JSON list of C-alpha atoms in Angstrom, two decimals:
[
{"chain": "A", "resi": 1, "resn": "UNK", "atom": "CA", "xyz": [0.22, -0.08, -0.12]},
{"chain": "A", "resi": 2, "resn": "UNK", "atom": "CA", "xyz": [1.06, 3.18, -0.74]},
{"chain": "A", "resi": 3, "resn": "UNK", "atom": "CA", "xyz": [1.07, 6.16, 2.01]},
{"chain": "A", "resi": 4, "resn": "UNK", "atom": "CA", "xyz": [-1.09, 9.10, 0.86]},
{"chain": "A", "resi": 5, "resn": "UNK", "atom": "CA", "xyz": [0.73, 12.29, 2.03]},
{"chain": "A", "resi": 6, "resn": "UNK", "atom": "CA", "xyz": [-1.80, 15.42, 1.67]},
{"chain": "A", "resi": 7, "resn": "UNK", "atom": "CA", "xyz": [0.21, 18.71, 1.15]},
{"chain": "A", "resi": 8, "resn": "UNK", "atom": "CA", "xyz": [-0.69, 22.30, 1.61]},
{"chain": "A", "resi": 9, "resn": "UNK", "atom": "CA", "xyz": [0.81, 25.86, 0.60]},
{"chain": "A", "resi": 10, "resn": "UNK", "atom": "CA", "xyz": [-0.26, 28.14, 4.03]},
{"chain": "A", "resi": 11, "resn": "UNK", "atom": "CA", "xyz": [0.80, 32.07, 4.36]},
{"chain": "A", "resi": 12, "resn": "UNK", "atom": "CA", "xyz": [2.35, 32.41, 7.61]},
{"chain": "A", "resi": 13, "resn": "UNK", "atom": "CA", "xyz": [-0.33, 34.73, 9.60]},
{"chain": "A", "resi": 14, "resn": "UNK", "atom": "CA", "xyz": [1.99, 35.30, 12.92]},
{"chain": "A", "resi": 15, "resn": "UNK", "atom": "CA", "xyz": [3.09, 39.00, 13.09]},
{"chain": "A", "resi": 16, "resn": "UNK", "atom": "CA", "xyz": [6.62, 38.20, 15.11]},
{"chain": "A", "resi": 17, "resn": "UNK", "atom": "CA", "xyz": [7.10, 35.23, 12.33]},
{"chain": "A", "resi": 18, "resn": "UNK", "atom": "CA", "xyz": [7.52, 31.38, 13.34]},
{"chain": "A", "resi": 19, "resn": "UNK", "atom": "CA", "xyz": [8.98, 32.29, 16.68]},
{"chain": "A", "resi": 20, "resn": "UNK", "atom": "CA", "xyz": [9.25, 30.23, 19.64]},
{"chain": "A", "resi": 21, "resn": "UNK", "atom": "CA", "xyz": [5.39, 31.24, 20.61]},
{"chain": "A", "resi": 22, "resn": "UNK", "atom": "CA", "xyz": [3.55, 29.99, 18.11]},
{"chain": "A", "resi": 23, "resn": "UNK", "atom": "CA", "xyz": [6.11, 27.37, 17.08]},
{"chain": "A", "resi": 24, "resn": "UNK", "atom": "CA", "xyz": [5.31, 25.99, 20.44]},
{"chain": "A", "resi": 25, "resn": "UNK", "atom": "CA", "xyz": [1.97, 26.24, 19.88]},
{"chain": "A", "resi": 26, "resn": "UNK", "atom": "CA", "xyz": [2.29, 24.41, 16.70]},
{"chain": "A", "resi": 27, "resn": "UNK", "atom": "CA", "xyz": [4.65, 21.99, 17.92]},
{"chain": "A", "resi": 28, "resn": "UNK", "atom": "CA", "xyz": [2.13, 21.22, 20.60]},
{"chain": "A", "resi": 29, "resn": "UNK", "atom": "CA", "xyz": [-0.35, 20.43, 17.89]},
{"chain": "A", "resi": 30, "resn": "UNK", "atom": "CA", "xyz": [1.50, 18.97, 15.29]},
{"chain": "A", "resi": 31, "resn": "UNK", "atom": "CA", "xyz": [2.85, 15.85, 18.42]},
{"chain": "A", "resi": 32, "resn": "UNK", "atom": "CA", "xyz": [-1.29, 15.42, 18.96]},
{"chain": "A", "resi": 33, "resn": "UNK", "atom": "CA", "xyz": [-1.43, 13.73, 15.65]},
{"chain": "A", "resi": 34, "resn": "UNK", "atom": "CA", "xyz": [0.27, 10.36, 14.89]},
{"chain": "A", "resi": 35, "resn": "UNK", "atom": "CA", "xyz": [1.44, 10.42, 11.11]},
{"chain": "A", "resi": 36, "resn": "UNK", "atom": "CA", "xyz": [4.43, 12.30, 9.73]},
{"chain": "A", "resi": 37, "resn": "UNK", "atom": "CA", "xyz": [4.43, 15.85, 9.44]},
{"chain": "A", "resi": 38, "resn": "UNK", "atom": "CA", "xyz": [6.92, 18.53, 7.89]},
{"chain": "A", "resi": 39, "resn": "UNK", "atom": "CA", "xyz": [7.17, 21.90, 7.38]},
{"chain": "A", "resi": 40, "resn": "UNK", "atom": "CA", "xyz": [8.91, 23.38, 4.37]},
{"chain": "A", "resi": 41, "resn": "UNK", "atom": "CA", "xyz": [10.61, 26.97, 3.16]},
{"chain": "A", "resi": 42, "resn": "UNK", "atom": "CA", "xyz": [11.85, 27.19, 0.04]},
{"chain": "A", "resi": 43, "resn": "UNK", "atom": "CA", "xyz": [14.70, 24.68, 0.12]},
{"chain": "A", "resi": 44, "resn": "UNK", "atom": "CA", "xyz": [14.69, 23.32, 3.58]},
{"chain": "A", "resi": 45, "resn": "UNK", "atom": "CA", "xyz": [12.48, 20.74, 4.79]},
{"chain": "A", "resi": 46, "resn": "UNK", "atom": "CA", "xyz": [12.28, 20.03, 8.83]},
{"chain": "A", "resi": 47, "resn": "UNK", "atom": "CA", "xyz": [10.33, 17.82, 11.17]},
{"chain": "A", "resi": 48, "resn": "UNK", "atom": "CA", "xyz": [7.16, 19.79, 12.48]},
{"chain": "A", "resi": 49, "resn": "UNK", "atom": "CA", "xyz": [7.12, 17.76, 15.80]},
{"chain": "A", "resi": 50, "resn": "UNK", "atom": "CA", "xyz": [10.66, 19.54, 16.80]},
{"chain": "A", "resi": 51, "resn": "UNK", "atom": "CA", "xyz": [10.14, 22.92, 18.15]},
{"chain": "A", "resi": 52, "resn": "UNK", "atom": "CA", "xyz": [13.99, 24.07, 17.65]},
{"chain": "A", "resi": 53, "resn": "UNK", "atom": "CA", "xyz": [13.78, 22.38, 14.06]},
{"chain": "A", "resi": 54, "resn": "UNK", "atom": "CA", "xyz": [11.18, 24.68, 13.26]},
{"chain": "A", "resi": 55, "resn": "UNK", "atom": "CA", "xyz": [12.25, 27.77, 14.35]},
{"chain": "A", "resi": 56, "resn": "UNK", "atom": "CA", "xyz": [15.69, 27.24, 12.07]},
{"chain": "A", "resi": 57, "resn": "UNK", "atom": "CA", "xyz": [13.16, 27.82, 8.99]},
{"chain": "A", "resi": 58, "resn": "UNK", "atom": "CA", "xyz": [13.08, 31.16, 10.32]},
{"chain": "A", "resi": 59, "resn": "UNK", "atom": "CA", "xyz": [9.54, 32.01, 8.80]},
{"chain": "A", "resi": 60, "resn": "UNK", "atom": "CA", "xyz": [8.05, 35.53, 8.91]},
{"chain": "A", "resi": 61, "resn": "UNK", "atom": "CA", "xyz": [4.84, 37.24, 8.08]},
{"chain": "A", "resi": 62, "resn": "UNK", "atom": "CA", "xyz": [3.88, 36.65, 4.71]},
{"chain": "A", "resi": 63, "resn": "UNK", "atom": "CA", "xyz": [6.11, 33.53, 4.09]},
{"chain": "A", "resi": 64, "resn": "UNK", "atom": "CA", "xyz": [5.32, 30.81, 2.04]},
{"chain": "A", "resi": 65, "resn": "UNK", "atom": "CA", "xyz": [5.48, 27.41, 3.58]},
{"chain": "A", "resi": 66, "resn": "UNK", "atom": "CA", "xyz": [4.44, 23.93, 2.47]},
{"chain": "A", "resi": 67, "resn": "UNK", "atom": "CA", "xyz": [2.79, 21.41, 5.45]},
{"chain": "A", "resi": 68, "resn": "UNK", "atom": "CA", "xyz": [2.93, 17.52, 4.52]},
{"chain": "A", "resi": 69, "resn": "UNK", "atom": "CA", "xyz": [1.18, 15.29, 6.07]},
{"chain": "A", "resi": 70, "resn": "UNK", "atom": "CA", "xyz": [1.00, 11.34, 6.24]},
{"chain": "A", "resi": 71, "resn": "UNK", "atom": "CA", "xyz": [-0.54, 8.90, 8.29]},
{"chain": "A", "resi": 72, "resn": "UNK", "atom": "CA", "xyz": [-4.49, 7.96, 9.21]},
{"chain": "A", "resi": 73, "resn": "UNK", "atom": "CA", "xyz": [-5.48, 11.43, 10.40]},
{"chain": "A", "resi": 74, "resn": "UNK", "atom": "CA", "xyz": [-3.30, 13.14, 8.13]},
{"chain": "A", "resi": 75, "resn": "UNK", "atom": "CA", "xyz": [-7.01, 15.23, 6.67]},
{"chain": "A", "resi": 76, "resn": "UNK", "atom": "CA", "xyz": [-7.92, 16.44, 10.34]},
{"chain": "A", "resi": 77, "resn": "UNK", "atom": "CA", "xyz": [-4.17, 17.77, 10.72]},
{"chain": "A", "resi": 78, "resn": "UNK", "atom": "CA", "xyz": [-3.85, 19.56, 8.07]},
{"chain": "A", "resi": 79, "resn": "UNK", "atom": "CA", "xyz": [-6.61, 21.27, 8.65]},
{"chain": "A", "resi": 80, "resn": "UNK", "atom": "CA", "xyz": [-5.78, 22.36, 12.18]},
{"chain": "A", "resi": 81, "resn": "UNK", "atom": "CA", "xyz": [-2.36, 22.99, 11.38]},
{"chain": "A", "resi": 82, "resn": "UNK", "atom": "CA", "xyz": [-2.87, 24.81, 7.96]},
{"chain": "A", "resi": 83, "resn": "UNK", "atom": "CA", "xyz": [-5.25, 27.40, 9.57]},
{"chain": "A", "resi": 84, "resn": "UNK", "atom": "CA", "xyz": [-2.64, 27.61, 13.14]},
{"chain": "A", "resi": 85, "resn": "UNK", "atom": "CA", "xyz": [-0.21, 28.71, 10.31]},
{"chain": "A", "resi": 86, "resn": "UNK", "atom": "CA", "xyz": [-2.65, 31.29, 8.99]},
{"chain": "A", "resi": 87, "resn": "UNK", "atom": "CA", "xyz": [-3.30, 33.01, 12.36]},
{"chain": "A", "resi": 88, "resn": "UNK", "atom": "CA", "xyz": [-1.71, 35.47, 14.55]},
{"chain": "A", "resi": 89, "resn": "UNK", "atom": "CA", "xyz": [-0.24, 33.22, 17.15]},
{"chain": "A", "resi": 90, "resn": "UNK", "atom": "CA", "xyz": [1.39, 36.31, 19.26]},
{"chain": "B", "resi": 1, "resn": "UNK", "atom": "CA", "xyz": [20.30, 5.51, 29.88]},
{"chain": "B", "resi": 2, "resn": "UNK", "atom": "CA", "xyz": [22.48, 8.53, 30.46]},
{"chain": "B", "resi": 3, "resn": "UNK", "atom": "CA", "xyz": [22.75, 12.23, 32.40]},
{"chain": "B", "resi": 4, "resn": "UNK", "atom": "CA", "xyz": [23.23, 14.85, 31.08]},
{"chain": "B", "resi": 5, "resn": "UNK", "atom": "CA", "xyz": [24.68, 17.92, 32.67]},
{"chain": "B", "resi": 6, "resn": "UNK", "atom": "CA", "xyz": [22.89, 21.04, 31.43]},
{"chain": "B", "resi": 7, "resn": "UNK", "atom": "CA", "xyz": [24.85, 24.40, 32.24]},
{"chain": "B", "resi": 8, "resn": "UNK", "atom": "CA", "xyz": [22.88, 27.65, 33.27]},
{"chain": "B", "resi": 9, "resn": "UNK", "atom": "CA", "xyz": [23.23, 29.63, 30.63]},
{"chain": "B", "resi": 10, "resn": "UNK", "atom": "CA", "xyz": [22.95, 32.97, 32.66]},
{"chain": "B", "resi": 11, "resn": "UNK", "atom": "CA", "xyz": [24.18, 34.53, 35.62]},
{"chain": "B", "resi": 12, "resn": "UNK", "atom": "CA", "xyz": [21.13, 35.09, 38.27]},
{"chain": "B", "resi": 13, "resn": "UNK", "atom": "CA", "xyz": [18.38, 33.29, 40.40]},
{"chain": "B", "resi": 14, "resn": "UNK", "atom": "CA", "xyz": [16.44, 30.26, 39.44]},
{"chain": "B", "resi": 15, "resn": "UNK", "atom": "CA", "xyz": [12.96, 30.72, 39.34]},
{"chain": "B", "resi": 16, "resn": "UNK", "atom": "CA", "xyz": [10.17, 27.71, 38.26]},
{"chain": "B", "resi": 17, "resn": "UNK", "atom": "CA", "xyz": [9.06, 28.19, 35.34]},
{"chain": "B", "resi": 18, "resn": "UNK", "atom": "CA", "xyz": [5.08, 27.65, 36.25]},
{"chain": "B", "resi": 19, "resn": "UNK", "atom": "CA", "xyz": [5.95, 31.18, 37.57]},
{"chain": "B", "resi": 20, "resn": "UNK", "atom": "CA", "xyz": [6.79, 32.79, 34.01]},
{"chain": "B", "resi": 21, "resn": "UNK", "atom": "CA", "xyz": [4.10, 35.34, 33.43]},
{"chain": "B", "resi": 22, "resn": "UNK", "atom": "CA", "xyz": [3.83, 34.09, 29.68]},
{"chain": "B", "resi": 23, "resn": "UNK", "atom": "CA", "xyz": [1.39, 30.27, 29.03]},
{"chain": "B", "resi": 24, "resn": "UNK", "atom": "CA", "xyz": [3.78, 28.92, 26.33]},
{"chain": "B", "resi": 25, "resn": "UNK", "atom": "CA", "xyz": [6.65, 28.65, 28.91]},
{"chain": "B", "resi": 26, "resn": "UNK", "atom": "CA", "xyz": [4.36, 28.34, 31.94]},
{"chain": "B", "resi": 27, "resn": "UNK", "atom": "CA", "xyz": [2.49, 25.67, 30.40]},
{"chain": "B", "resi": 28, "resn": "UNK", "atom": "CA", "xyz": [5.29, 23.96, 29.66]},
{"chain": "B", "resi": 29, "resn": "UNK", "atom": "CA", "xyz": [4.45, 23.98, 25.70]},
{"chain": "B", "resi": 30, "resn": "UNK", "atom": "CA", "xyz": [7.70, 24.79, 24.72]},
{"chain": "B", "resi": 31, "resn": "UNK", "atom": "CA", "xyz": [9.54, 22.17, 27.30]},
{"chain": "B", "resi": 32, "resn": "UNK", "atom": "CA", "xyz": [10.21, 21.70, 30.70]},
{"chain": "B", "resi": 33, "resn": "UNK", "atom": "CA", "xyz": [12.78, 23.85, 32.06]},
{"chain": "B", "resi": 34, "resn": "UNK", "atom": "CA", "xyz": [13.27, 26.51, 34.43]},
{"chain": "B", "resi": 35, "resn": "UNK", "atom": "CA", "xyz": [13.38, 30.24, 34.18]},
{"chain": "B", "resi": 36, "resn": "UNK", "atom": "CA", "xyz": [16.25, 33.03, 34.94]},
{"chain": "B", "resi": 37, "resn": "UNK", "atom": "CA", "xyz": [15.73, 35.71, 36.76]},
{"chain": "B", "resi": 38, "resn": "UNK", "atom": "CA", "xyz": [19.42, 37.22, 35.25]},
{"chain": "B", "resi": 39, "resn": "UNK", "atom": "CA", "xyz": [21.55, 39.39, 36.91]},
{"chain": "B", "resi": 40, "resn": "UNK", "atom": "CA", "xyz": [24.47, 39.30, 34.17]},
{"chain": "B", "resi": 41, "resn": "UNK", "atom": "CA", "xyz": [25.21, 40.26, 30.36]},
{"chain": "B", "resi": 42, "resn": "UNK", "atom": "CA", "xyz": [26.40, 37.66, 28.52]},
{"chain": "B", "resi": 43, "resn": "UNK", "atom": "CA", "xyz": [24.34, 34.28, 27.67]},
{"chain": "B", "resi": 44, "resn": "UNK", "atom": "CA", "xyz": [26.73, 31.45, 27.13]},
{"chain": "B", "resi": 45, "resn": "UNK", "atom": "CA", "xyz": [25.44, 27.90, 25.60]},
{"chain": "B", "resi": 46, "resn": "UNK", "atom": "CA", "xyz": [24.52, 25.47, 28.11]},
{"chain": "B", "resi": 47, "resn": "UNK", "atom": "CA", "xyz": [25.61, 22.45, 26.67]},
{"chain": "B", "resi": 48, "resn": "UNK", "atom": "CA", "xyz": [27.97, 21.38, 23.70]},
{"chain": "B", "resi": 49, "resn": "UNK", "atom": "CA", "xyz": [26.39, 21.11, 20.81]},
{"chain": "B", "resi": 50, "resn": "UNK", "atom": "CA", "xyz": [25.56, 22.89, 17.58]},
{"chain": "B", "resi": 51, "resn": "UNK", "atom": "CA", "xyz": [23.93, 26.70, 17.96]},
{"chain": "B", "resi": 52, "resn": "UNK", "atom": "CA", "xyz": [21.31, 25.60, 15.37]},
{"chain": "B", "resi": 53, "resn": "UNK", "atom": "CA", "xyz": [19.68, 28.88, 15.94]},
{"chain": "B", "resi": 54, "resn": "UNK", "atom": "CA", "xyz": [20.28, 32.05, 16.76]},
{"chain": "B", "resi": 55, "resn": "UNK", "atom": "CA", "xyz": [17.59, 34.93, 15.99]},
{"chain": "B", "resi": 56, "resn": "UNK", "atom": "CA", "xyz": [18.48, 37.82, 14.28]},
{"chain": "B", "resi": 57, "resn": "UNK", "atom": "CA", "xyz": [17.78, 39.93, 17.21]},
{"chain": "B", "resi": 58, "resn": "UNK", "atom": "CA", "xyz": [19.77, 37.61, 19.68]},
{"chain": "B", "resi": 59, "resn": "UNK", "atom": "CA", "xyz": [16.36, 36.91, 22.06]},
{"chain": "B", "resi": 60, "resn": "UNK", "atom": "CA", "xyz": [16.79, 33.62, 21.69]},
{"chain": "B", "resi": 61, "resn": "UNK", "atom": "CA", "xyz": [18.51, 30.50, 20.78]},
{"chain": "B", "resi": 62, "resn": "UNK", "atom": "CA", "xyz": [18.54, 27.04, 20.23]},
{"chain": "B", "resi": 63, "resn": "UNK", "atom": "CA", "xyz": [21.52, 24.16, 20.81]},
{"chain": "B", "resi": 64, "resn": "UNK", "atom": "CA", "xyz": [21.46, 20.54, 19.35]},
{"chain": "B", "resi": 65, "resn": "UNK", "atom": "CA", "xyz": [22.95, 18.08, 20.45]},
{"chain": "B", "resi": 66, "resn": "UNK", "atom": "CA", "xyz": [23.30, 14.05, 19.43]},
{"chain": "B", "resi": 67, "resn": "UNK", "atom": "CA", "xyz": [20.57, 12.12, 20.08]},
{"chain": "B", "resi": 68, "resn": "UNK", "atom": "CA", "xyz": [17.71, 14.15, 19.68]},
{"chain": "B", "resi": 69, "resn": "UNK", "atom": "CA", "xyz": [18.34, 16.76, 22.75]},
{"chain": "B", "resi": 70, "resn": "UNK", "atom": "CA", "xyz": [17.32, 20.18, 21.84]},
{"chain": "B", "resi": 71, "resn": "UNK", "atom": "CA", "xyz": [17.72, 23.27, 24.34]},
{"chain": "B", "resi": 72, "resn": "UNK", "atom": "CA", "xyz": [16.58, 26.56, 23.34]},
{"chain": "B", "resi": 73, "resn": "UNK", "atom": "CA", "xyz": [17.41, 30.04, 26.06]},
{"chain": "B", "resi": 74, "resn": "UNK", "atom": "CA", "xyz": [14.52, 32.72, 25.33]},
{"chain": "B", "resi": 75, "resn": "UNK", "atom": "CA", "xyz": [16.16, 35.46, 26.77]},
{"chain": "B", "resi": 76, "resn": "UNK", "atom": "CA", "xyz": [13.20, 37.52, 28.55]},
{"chain": "B", "resi": 77, "resn": "UNK", "atom": "CA", "xyz": [10.02, 37.88, 27.37]},
{"chain": "B", "resi": 78, "resn": "UNK", "atom": "CA", "xyz": [8.56, 39.02, 24.25]},
{"chain": "B", "resi": 79, "resn": "UNK", "atom": "CA", "xyz": [12.19, 40.37, 23.39]},
{"chain": "B", "resi": 80, "resn": "UNK", "atom": "CA", "xyz": [11.25, 39.47, 19.40]},
{"chain": "B", "resi": 81, "resn": "UNK", "atom": "CA", "xyz": [9.09, 42.73, 19.50]},
{"chain": "B", "resi": 82, "resn": "UNK", "atom": "CA", "xyz": [12.41, 44.78, 20.60]},
{"chain": "B", "resi": 83, "resn": "UNK", "atom": "CA", "xyz": [13.86, 43.47, 17.38]},
{"chain": "B", "resi": 84, "resn": "UNK", "atom": "CA", "xyz": [17.49, 43.43, 18.75]},
{"chain": "B", "resi": 85, "resn": "UNK", "atom": "CA", "xyz": [17.46, 46.58, 20.29]},
{"chain": "B", "resi": 86, "resn": "UNK", "atom": "CA", "xyz": [19.09, 45.51, 23.63]},
{"chain": "B", "resi": 87, "resn": "UNK", "atom": "CA", "xyz": [21.07, 42.09, 22.36]},
{"chain": "B", "resi": 88, "resn": "UNK", "atom": "CA", "xyz": [23.75, 41.77, 20.33]},
{"chain": "B", "resi": 89, "resn": "UNK", "atom": "CA", "xyz": [24.77, 38.51, 18.75]},
{"chain": "B", "resi": 90, "resn": "UNK", "atom": "CA", "xyz": [28.38, 37.19, 19.61]},
{"chain": "B", "resi": 91, "resn": "UNK", "atom": "CA", "xyz": [28.06, 34.32, 18.38]},
{"chain": "B", "resi": 92, "resn": "UNK", "atom": "CA", "xyz": [26.92, 32.27, 14.50]},
{"chain": "B", "resi": 93, "resn": "UNK", "atom": "CA", "xyz": [23.99, 30.39, 13.79]},
{"chain": "B", "resi": 94, "resn": "UNK", "atom": "CA", "xyz": [25.83, 27.41, 12.86]},
{"chain": "B", "resi": 95, "resn": "UNK", "atom": "CA", "xyz": [28.85, 27.30, 14.85]},
{"chain": "B", "resi": 96, "resn": "UNK", "atom": "CA", "xyz": [29.92, 24.42, 16.77]},
{"chain": "B", "resi": 97, "resn": "UNK", "atom": "CA", "xyz": [29.64, 25.39, 20.56]},
{"chain": "B", "resi": 98, "resn": "UNK", "atom": "CA", "xyz": [31.46, 24.41, 23.98]},
{"chain": "B", "resi": 99, "resn": "UNK", "atom": "CA", "xyz": [29.73, 24.87, 27.51]},
{"chain": "B", "resi": 100, "resn": "UNK", "atom": "CA", "xyz": [30.16, 27.88, 28.68]},
{"chain": "B", "resi": 101, "resn": "UNK", "atom": "CA", "xyz": [30.37, 29.60, 24.76]},
{"chain": "B", "resi": 102, "resn": "UNK", "atom": "CA", "xyz": [29.48, 33.14, 24.71]},
{"chain": "B", "resi": 103, "resn": "UNK", "atom": "CA", "xyz": [26.54, 33.39, 22.50]},
{"chain": "B", "resi": 104, "resn": "UNK", "atom": "CA", "xyz": [25.05, 37.06, 23.58]},
{"chain": "B", "resi": 105, "resn": "UNK", "atom": "CA", "xyz": [25.07, 40.34, 25.41]},
{"chain": "B", "resi": 106, "resn": "UNK", "atom": "CA", "xyz": [22.42, 42.14, 26.47]},
{"chain": "B", "resi": 107, "resn": "UNK", "atom": "CA", "xyz": [21.15, 45.00, 28.27]},
{"chain": "B", "resi": 108, "resn": "UNK", "atom": "CA", "xyz": [18.53, 44.69, 30.96]},
{"chain": "B", "resi": 109, "resn": "UNK", "atom": "CA", "xyz": [18.12, 48.28, 31.33]},
{"chain": "B", "resi": 110, "resn": "UNK", "atom": "CA", "xyz": [17.29, 49.11, 27.48]},
{"chain": "B", "resi": 111, "resn": "UNK", "atom": "CA", "xyz": [15.29, 45.86, 27.56]},
{"chain": "B", "resi": 112, "resn": "UNK", "atom": "CA", "xyz": [13.21, 46.61, 30.23]},
{"chain": "B", "resi": 113, "resn": "UNK", "atom": "CA", "xyz": [12.87, 50.01, 29.78]},
{"chain": "B", "resi": 114, "resn": "UNK", "atom": "CA", "xyz": [11.50, 49.07, 26.41]},
{"chain": "B", "resi": 115, "resn": "UNK", "atom": "CA", "xyz": [8.70, 47.43, 28.90]},
{"chain": "B", "resi": 116, "resn": "UNK", "atom": "CA", "xyz": [9.78, 43.75, 29.03]},
{"chain": "B", "resi": 117, "resn": "UNK", "atom": "CA", "xyz": [10.29, 41.25, 31.66]},
{"chain": "B", "resi": 118, "resn": "UNK", "atom": "CA", "xyz": [13.41, 40.02, 31.75]},
{"chain": "B", "resi": 119, "resn": "UNK", "atom": "CA", "xyz": [12.78, 36.49, 32.85]},
{"chain": "B", "resi": 120, "resn": "UNK", "atom": "CA", "xyz": [14.40, 34.13, 30.64]},
{"chain": "B", "resi": 121, "resn": "UNK", "atom": "CA", "xyz": [13.30, 30.44, 30.08]},
{"chain": "B", "resi": 122, "resn": "UNK", "atom": "CA", "xyz": [15.58, 27.79, 29.76]},
{"chain": "B", "resi": 123, "resn": "UNK", "atom": "CA", "xyz": [13.78, 24.66, 28.05]},
{"chain": "B", "resi": 124, "resn": "UNK", "atom": "CA", "xyz": [14.41, 21.41, 26.71]},
{"chain": "B", "resi": 125, "resn": "UNK", "atom": "CA", "xyz": [12.19, 20.87, 24.29]},
{"chain": "B", "resi": 126, "resn": "UNK", "atom": "CA", "xyz": [13.77, 17.45, 22.23]},
{"chain": "B", "resi": 127, "resn": "UNK", "atom": "CA", "xyz": [14.60, 14.54, 24.12]},
{"chain": "B", "resi": 128, "resn": "UNK", "atom": "CA", "xyz": [14.93, 13.63, 27.43]},
{"chain": "B", "resi": 129, "resn": "UNK", "atom": "CA", "xyz": [13.49, 14.15, 30.92]},
{"chain": "B", "resi": 130, "resn": "UNK", "atom": "CA", "xyz": [14.46, 16.49, 33.48]},
{"chain": "B", "resi": 131, "resn": "UNK", "atom": "CA", "xyz": [15.51, 14.43, 36.88]},
{"chain": "B", "resi": 132, "resn": "UNK", "atom": "CA", "xyz": [17.07, 17.61, 38.79]},
{"chain": "B", "resi": 133, "resn": "UNK", "atom": "CA", "xyz": [16.90, 20.92, 38.54]},
{"chain": "B", "resi": 134, "resn": "UNK", "atom": "CA", "xyz": [18.75, 23.88, 41.01]},
{"chain": "B", "resi": 135, "resn": "UNK", "atom": "CA", "xyz": [17.58, 26.38, 42.73]},
{"chain": "B", "resi": 136, "resn": "UNK", "atom": "CA", "xyz": [19.18, 29.76, 44.35]},
{"chain": "B", "resi": 137, "resn": "UNK", "atom": "CA", "xyz": [22.03, 31.08, 42.34]},
{"chain": "B", "resi": 138, "resn": "UNK", "atom": "CA", "xyz": [23.18, 30.12, 39.45]},
{"chain": "B", "resi": 139, "resn": "UNK", "atom": "CA", "xyz": [26.24, 31.34, 37.92]},
{"chain": "B", "resi": 140, "resn": "UNK", "atom": "CA", "xyz": [26.52, 31.17, 33.39]},
{"chain": "B", "resi": 141, "resn": "UNK", "atom": "CA", "xyz": [28.16, 28.40, 32.40]},
{"chain": "B", "resi": 142, "resn": "UNK", "atom": "CA", "xyz": [29.88, 27.26, 35.99]},
{"chain": "B", "resi": 143, "resn": "UNK", "atom": "CA", "xyz": [26.37, 26.02, 38.06]},
{"chain": "B", "resi": 144, "resn": "UNK", "atom": "CA", "xyz": [24.57, 22.64, 36.57]},
{"chain": "B", "resi": 145, "resn": "UNK", "atom": "CA", "xyz": [21.49, 24.40, 36.09]},
{"chain": "B", "resi": 146, "resn": "UNK", "atom": "CA", "xyz": [19.38, 20.78, 35.50]},
{"chain": "B", "resi": 147, "resn": "UNK", "atom": "CA", "xyz": [20.24, 17.38, 34.73]},
{"chain": "B", "resi": 148, "resn": "UNK", "atom": "CA", "xyz": [18.44, 15.48, 31.64]},
{"chain": "B", "resi": 149, "resn": "UNK", "atom": "CA", "xyz": [18.47, 11.92, 31.94]},
{"chain": "B", "resi": 150, "resn": "UNK", "atom": "CA", "xyz": [18.24, 10.71, 27.88]}
]
């Protein structure tokens, strides 16, 4: 069986970018899903369940990031995580 | 099981993370750890590893070790909003660091004048469980802040 991967491009909403607070909220939510989740910006892709890895993207407000999610709960995960990234998490 | 001794990255007084007025840190969403009410002016690396993240504005940095251990030092709260004012980076992102390597110089008076709280969380955001932690006064790069079991 081929595992399905869902992908979505999102514009980052947090006004100070993906810094410690929004990254923590995002990763905490990502950890609640079983599948593999990655976040990419430009040509860099990181594990979305590691705060420090997410911080290394250096994503700023308005940047385009790409979420990729696999696993049984992928649809729920991508909806939840994409909407978090679009919000201003402070 | 191995124990990793995480040194204090800042001179100052240890404060429970639960008492930090920022819910993300207080609820340990960023990871378990402690905060330091700093008395010095230089933040150093708490462990040997890779300085995988150093914010351009100097308010926070992260060290990655082998085996998935990650440590984040956040100098003051909401200090990203200062855009570097009150901070001066000493180290360079991507650099290999030792425990005690100077990373950022900061000026408490400037940061507080801009209305920010100086309490500085030091958290373990990767693998490992904190089994012991310091209390009272700690010296940057010299005293153990907490011990991680991995």
